[in-house]
Coordinates of C-alpha atoms and ligand atoms in Angstrom, one line a residue:
M20 CA 113.7 29.5 148.0
S21 CA 117.2 28.8 149.1
N22 CA 120.0 26.5 147.9
R23 CA 123.5 25.4 148.7
Y24 CA 125.1 28.3 146.8
D25 CA 123.4 31.0 148.8
T26 CA 126.3 31.3 151.2
I27 CA 128.7 32.4 148.4
F28 CA 126.7 35.6 148.0
E29 CA 125.6 36.2 151.5
E30 CA 128.5 38.0 152.8
I31 CA 128.9 40.5 150.0
E32 CA 125.1 41.0 149.8
N33 CA 125.0 42.0 153.5
K34 CA 127.9 44.3 153.1
I35 CA 126.3 46.1 150.2
L36 CA 122.9 46.3 151.9
E37 CA 124.6 47.8 154.9
L38 CA 126.4 50.4 152.7
I39 CA 123.0 51.3 151.2
V40 CA 121.5 51.8 154.6
K41 CA 124.4 54.0 155.6
A42 CA 124.4 56.1 152.4
K43 CA 123.6 59.8 153.1
V44 CA 123.5 61.3 149.6
L45 CA 122.6 60.2 146.1
D46 CA 126.2 60.1 144.9
E47 CA 127.1 57.4 147.4
L48 CA 124.4 55.2 146.0
V49 CA 125.6 55.7 142.5
D50 CA 129.1 54.8 143.6
I51 CA 127.8 51.6 145.2
R52 CA 126.0 50.7 142.0
N53 CA 129.2 51.3 140.0
K54 CA 131.5 49.5 142.3
Y55 CA 129.4 46.3 142.8
L56 CA 126.8 46.0 140.1
S57 CA 128.5 47.4 136.9
K58 CA 129.7 44.9 134.3
K59 CA 133.0 44.3 136.1
G60 CA 131.6 45.2 139.5
E61 CA 132.6 43.2 142.6
F62 CA 129.2 41.5 142.8
S63 CA 128.8 41.0 139.1
V64 CA 132.1 39.1 138.7
L65 CA 130.9 36.5 141.1
M66 CA 128.8 35.2 138.2
N67 CA 132.1 34.0 136.6
K68 CA 132.3 31.3 139.2
I69 CA 129.4 29.5 137.4
R70 CA 132.0 27.8 135.3
E71 CA 133.4 26.0 138.3
V72 CA 130.2 24.8 139.9
E73 CA 128.2 21.7 139.4
D74 CA 124.6 22.8 139.5
K75 CA 124.7 25.8 137.3
K76 CA 121.0 26.4 137.5
A77 CA 121.0 26.6 141.3
F78 CA 124.0 28.9 141.2
G79 CA 122.3 31.2 138.7
E80 CA 119.1 31.3 140.8
S81 CA 121.1 32.1 143.9
Y82 CA 123.0 34.9 142.1
N83 CA 119.9 36.4 140.6
L84 CA 118.0 36.4 143.9
A85 CA 120.8 38.2 145.7
R86 CA 121.3 40.6 142.9
K87 CA 117.6 41.4 142.7
K88 CA 117.5 42.1 146.5
I89 CA 120.4 44.5 146.2
E90 CA 119.0 46.2 143.1
T91 CA 115.6 46.7 144.7
R92 CA 117.0 48.2 147.9
L93 CA 119.2 50.5 145.8
S94 CA 116.4 51.7 143.6
E95 CA 114.1 52.3 146.6
K96 CA 116.7 54.4 148.3
I97 CA 117.6 56.3 145.2
A98 CA 113.9 57.1 144.7
E99 CA 113.7 58.2 148.3
F100 CA 116.6 60.6 147.9
Q101 CA 115.2 61.9 144.6
K102 CA 111.9 62.6 146.2
F103 CA 113.6 64.4 149.1
A104 CA 115.6 66.5 146.7
L105 CA 112.5 67.4 144.7
N106 CA 110.7 68.5 147.8
E107 CA 113.6 70.6 148.9
Q108 CA 113.7 72.3 145.5
L109 CA 109.9 72.9 145.5
K110 CA 110.2 74.4 149.0
S111 CA 112.9 76.7 147.9
Q112 CA 111.0 77.8 144.9
M113 CA 107.8 78.4 146.6
I114 CA 105.7 81.3 145.2
D115 CA 103.6 83.5 147.4
I116 CA 100.5 83.9 145.3
T117 CA 99.1 86.3 147.8
L118 CA 101.7 89.0 147.0
P119 CA 100.6 91.8 144.7
G120 CA 101.8 91.4 141.1
I121 CA 104.0 93.8 139.1
N122 CA 101.9 95.2 136.4
Q123 CA 103.3 95.4 132.8
E124 CA 102.0 98.6 131.2
S125 CA 101.5 98.0 127.5
G126 CA 102.0 100.9 125.0
K127 CA 99.0 102.6 123.6
M128 CA 98.7 104.3 120.3
N129 CA 98.4 108.1 120.0
P130 CA 95.1 109.0 118.3
F131 CA 97.1 110.8 115.6
F132 CA 98.7 107.5 114.4
K133 CA 95.4 105.7 114.6
V134 CA 93.9 108.2 112.2
K135 CA 96.9 108.3 110.0
R136 CA 96.8 104.6 109.5
E137 CA 93.1 104.6 109.0
I138 CA 93.4 107.2 106.2
E139 CA 96.2 105.2 104.6
D140 CA 94.1 102.0 104.8
I141 CA 91.1 103.7 103.2
F142 CA 93.1 104.9 100.2
I143 CA 95.2 101.7 99.9
G144 CA 91.8 100.0 99.6
M145 CA 91.0 102.2 96.7
G146 CA 94.2 101.3 94.9
Y147 CA 96.5 104.1 95.9
T148 CA 100.1 103.6 96.8
V149 CA 101.9 105.4 99.7
E150 CA 104.8 107.7 98.8
N151 CA 107.2 109.7 100.8
G152 CA 108.9 113.0 100.1
P153 CA 111.5 115.2 101.8
E154 CA 110.5 117.4 104.8
V155 CA 113.2 119.9 104.0
D156 CA 112.7 120.8 100.3
S157 CA 113.7 123.4 97.8
D158 CA 111.6 126.4 96.7
R159 CA 111.2 124.7 93.4
Y160 CA 109.2 121.8 94.7
V161 CA 107.3 123.5 97.5
F162 CA 106.3 126.5 95.4
E163 CA 107.6 127.0 91.8
L164 CA 106.4 123.7 90.3
L165 CA 103.1 124.1 92.0
N166 CA 102.4 127.4 90.1
I167 CA 103.4 129.6 93.0
P168 CA 106.1 131.9 91.6
K169 CA 108.4 134.0 93.8
D170 CA 106.2 137.1 94.1
H171 CA 102.9 135.2 94.3
P172 CA 100.7 136.5 97.2
A173 CA 99.7 132.8 98.0
R174 CA 103.1 132.5 99.6
D175 CA 102.0 134.6 102.4
M176 CA 99.4 132.0 103.5
Q177 CA 102.2 129.4 103.7
D178 CA 105.0 131.3 105.3
T179 CA 107.4 128.8 106.8
L180 CA 110.8 128.2 108.3
Y181 CA 113.7 128.8 105.9
I182 CA 117.1 127.1 106.1
D183 CA 118.5 129.4 103.5
D184 CA 117.1 131.4 100.5
N185 CA 116.3 128.2 98.7
L186 CA 115.8 125.5 101.3
L187 CA 112.8 125.4 103.6
L188 CA 110.6 123.2 105.7
R189 CA 107.8 122.2 103.4
S190 CA 104.6 124.1 104.2
H191 CA 102.4 121.4 102.6
T192 CA 102.7 117.9 101.3
S193 CA 101.7 119.1 97.9
S194 CA 105.5 119.4 97.3
V195 CA 105.5 115.6 96.9
Q196 CA 103.2 116.0 93.9
A197 CA 106.0 117.6 91.9
H198 CA 108.5 115.0 93.0
V199 CA 106.2 112.1 92.1
M200 CA 105.4 113.6 88.7
E201 CA 109.0 114.1 87.9
K202 CA 109.8 110.5 88.7
A203 CA 106.7 109.1 86.8
K204 CA 108.0 110.7 83.6
G205 CA 104.5 111.2 82.0
K206 CA 103.0 108.0 83.2
P207 CA 99.7 107.8 85.2
I208 CA 99.9 108.4 88.9
K209 CA 97.7 107.3 91.9
I210 CA 99.4 108.1 95.2
I211 CA 98.9 109.4 98.7
C212 CA 101.7 110.9 100.7
P213 CA 101.2 111.3 104.5
G214 CA 103.8 113.5 106.2
K215 CA 104.8 116.4 108.4
T216 CA 104.3 120.0 107.3
F217 CA 105.5 123.3 108.8
R218 CA 104.1 126.8 108.9
R219 CA 104.9 129.9 110.8
D220 CA 101.6 129.7 112.5
D221 CA 100.7 130.8 116.0
D222 CA 100.3 127.9 118.3
D223 CA 96.7 127.9 119.6
M224 CA 93.9 125.4 120.0
T225 CA 93.6 124.6 116.3
H226 CA 97.0 125.6 114.9
S227 CA 100.5 124.3 115.4
H228 CA 103.8 125.3 113.7
Q229 CA 104.0 121.6 112.8
F230 CA 101.2 119.5 111.7
A231 CA 100.6 116.6 109.2
Q232 CA 98.7 116.2 106.0
V233 CA 97.9 113.4 103.6
E234 CA 98.3 114.5 100.0
G235 CA 96.5 112.7 97.3
L236 CA 97.3 112.8 93.6
V237 CA 95.7 111.0 90.7
I238 CA 96.8 111.7 87.1
D239 CA 95.5 109.8 84.1
K240 CA 93.4 110.3 80.9
N241 CA 89.8 111.3 81.5
I242 CA 90.0 112.2 85.2
N243 CA 87.3 114.6 86.2
L244 CA 85.8 116.4 89.1
G245 CA 83.2 113.7 89.5
N246 CA 86.0 111.2 90.2
L247 CA 87.3 113.4 92.9
K248 CA 83.9 113.8 94.5
A249 CA 83.2 110.1 94.5
T250 CA 86.6 109.4 96.0
L251 CA 86.2 111.9 98.8
E252 CA 82.7 110.9 99.5
L253 CA 83.8 107.3 100.0
F254 CA 86.6 108.5 102.2
A255 CA 84.1 110.5 104.3
K256 CA 81.7 107.6 104.7
K257 CA 84.5 105.3 105.8
M258 CA 86.1 107.8 108.1
F259 CA 83.1 109.5 109.7
S260 CA 79.9 107.7 109.2
K261 CA 78.1 105.5 106.7
D262 CA 75.6 108.2 105.8
A263 CA 78.1 111.0 105.6
K264 CA 77.6 113.4 102.7
I265 CA 80.1 115.9 101.3
R266 CA 79.8 119.2 99.5
F267 CA 82.2 121.3 97.4
R268 CA 82.6 125.0 97.9
S269 CA 84.6 126.9 95.4
S270 CA 88.0 128.0 96.7
Y271 CA 91.4 128.9 95.5
F272 CA 94.7 127.1 95.4
P273 CA 97.3 128.2 92.8
F274 CA 98.0 124.5 91.8
T275 CA 94.4 123.4 91.2
E276 CA 91.7 124.8 88.9
P277 CA 89.0 124.6 89.8
S278 CA 89.8 124.5 93.5
V279 CA 87.3 123.4 96.2
E280 CA 87.0 123.4 99.9
V281 CA 85.3 120.1 101.0
D282 CA 82.8 119.9 103.8
V283 CA 81.4 116.8 105.3
S284 CA 77.9 116.7 106.8
C285 CA 78.1 116.9 110.6
F286 CA 78.3 113.4 112.0
A287 CA 77.3 114.7 115.5
C288 CA 73.9 116.2 114.6
K289 CA 73.4 114.6 111.1
G290 CA 73.2 118.1 109.5
K291 CA 70.7 119.7 111.9
G292 CA 73.2 122.1 113.4
C293 CA 75.1 121.8 116.7
S294 CA 78.2 123.0 118.5
V295 CA 80.5 120.7 116.6
C296 CA 79.5 122.2 113.2
K297 CA 78.9 125.6 114.7
G298 CA 75.2 125.4 113.8
S299 CA 75.8 125.0 110.0
G300 CA 75.4 121.2 109.7
W301 CA 78.7 121.0 107.7
I302 CA 82.3 120.7 108.7
E303 CA 85.2 121.7 106.5
I304 CA 87.7 118.8 106.2
L305 CA 90.0 119.4 103.3
G306 CA 91.2 121.3 100.2
A307 CA 91.2 119.8 96.8
G308 CA 90.9 120.5 93.1
M309 CA 91.8 119.5 89.5
V310 CA 95.5 119.7 88.9
H311 CA 96.2 123.1 87.2
P312 CA 97.3 122.8 83.6
N313 CA 100.5 124.8 84.3
V314 CA 101.4 122.2 87.0
L315 CA 100.9 119.4 84.6
K316 CA 102.9 121.1 81.9
M317 CA 105.8 122.0 84.2
S318 CA 106.1 118.4 85.2
G319 CA 106.0 117.0 81.7
Y320 CA 102.3 116.1 81.2
D321 CA 100.3 117.3 78.2
P322 CA 97.2 118.9 79.7
E323 CA 95.3 118.2 76.5
I324 CA 95.8 114.5 77.1
Y325 CA 96.1 114.1 80.8
S326 CA 94.1 115.5 83.7
G327 CA 94.2 114.8 87.4
Y328 CA 93.0 115.7 90.8
A329 CA 94.7 116.4 94.1
F330 CA 93.6 116.8 97.7
G331 CA 95.2 117.6 101.0
I332 CA 93.8 116.3 104.3
G333 CA 94.9 117.5 107.7
I334 CA 95.5 114.5 109.8
E335 CA 95.1 116.2 113.2
R336 CA 92.0 118.0 112.0
V337 CA 90.3 114.7 111.1
A338 CA 91.4 113.1 114.4
M339 CA 90.1 116.1 116.4
L340 CA 86.7 115.9 114.6
R341 CA 86.5 112.1 114.8
Y342 CA 87.3 111.8 118.5
G343 CA 86.1 115.2 119.8
I344 CA 89.6 116.3 120.7
D345 CA 89.6 120.0 121.6
D346 CA 93.2 121.1 121.4
I347 CA 95.7 120.2 118.6
R348 CA 98.6 120.5 121.1
R349 CA 97.5 117.4 122.9
F350 CA 98.7 115.2 120.1
Y351 CA 102.3 116.2 120.7
Q352 CA 102.5 116.5 124.5
S353 CA 103.0 112.8 125.2
D354 CA 100.7 113.0 128.1
I355 CA 100.0 109.4 129.0
R356 CA 96.6 110.3 130.6
F357 CA 95.4 111.7 127.3
I358 CA 96.5 108.7 125.3
E359 CA 95.0 106.3 127.8
E360 CA 91.7 108.2 128.0
F361 CA 91.5 108.2 124.3
N362 CA 92.3 104.5 124.0
K363 CA 89.6 103.7 126.5
K364 CA 87.1 105.7 124.5
V365 CA 87.8 104.0 121.3
E366 CA 88.2 100.4 122.5
D367 CA 85.4 100.1 125.0
Ligands
LIG19 N1 98.2 122.1 99.9 C1 97.0 122.7 100.3 C2 97.1 123.2 101.7 O1 98.0 122.9 102.4 C3 95.9 121.6 100.3 C4 95.6 121.1 98.9 C5 96.2 120.0 98.4 C6 94.7 121.8 98.1 C7 95.9 119.5 97.2 C8 94.4 121.3 96.8 C9 95.0 120.2 96.4 O2 96.3 124.0 102.1

């Protein structure tokens, strides 16, 4: 469709189309659009002439036709440039999927911490709260308040590293018992305290100068040895096997009376006797007992009204039994092969 006004637009239209053809980069096209087609652009202002012409409809049609032609060409060329730019970008960012990847090693948990967390979870599930105590402590908390006076022979079993005459690295987590009782001021207690302990031990397959225990302490009215047995049996079932049994053997600790050594039925042979339990069918796992009346008294509890039990579990010992680890020193050597091997065993 053409009309008598077409010639008004022809010249500028051809000029713009030529510029579009010649444009080499996207910016040039944007400039063309601004210069000619924006509100006051050189092409747009031609529309003002409509006031002077006779056949306004024909003029408008002619204007629109020319404008449409320019706009179409412009858009086509812009799209062309954009496509080209995108292709260039894709080419430059090409990934060679045949190259070998860089493996991200993820951290693995040391079996010690797995077992520590499991022990905590089991007791938290039974309503215990987790407490902490100092690793460097005074003679009073590590020994005196636990009924181990200065000249007591039981100190020999727990010889440790002294900082001065009074300060020492705690030889057991039982020291936390005294701290917790002091804070509780005669109120009932139900806590566990996992932590490091230190002894002047020879370092061999089953001993280390540093190891860890989880102390347990429950004090309330009417607490008895049956409660202790039920608690430890549940612990053994959750930790070792559903059908685990425990037995008490009488023992001696200055801070408990009676005191017991606790054995768990061998989970490897189910009590028949094997190398794990050295043929006996039982494995010793911890020490425990009823809190000694002297200990209760020294920390402000009336032993006529209150009673309690305490236990001390060796974390490494449990982990060694649980996973068949032969040497306690493996826990501390940060040998990645050991940790990896162990994680495989558990998670497979
Ligand atoms: N503290 C004792 C030890 O280290 C273990 C223990 C804790 C025994 C609590 C009885 C009660 O050998």
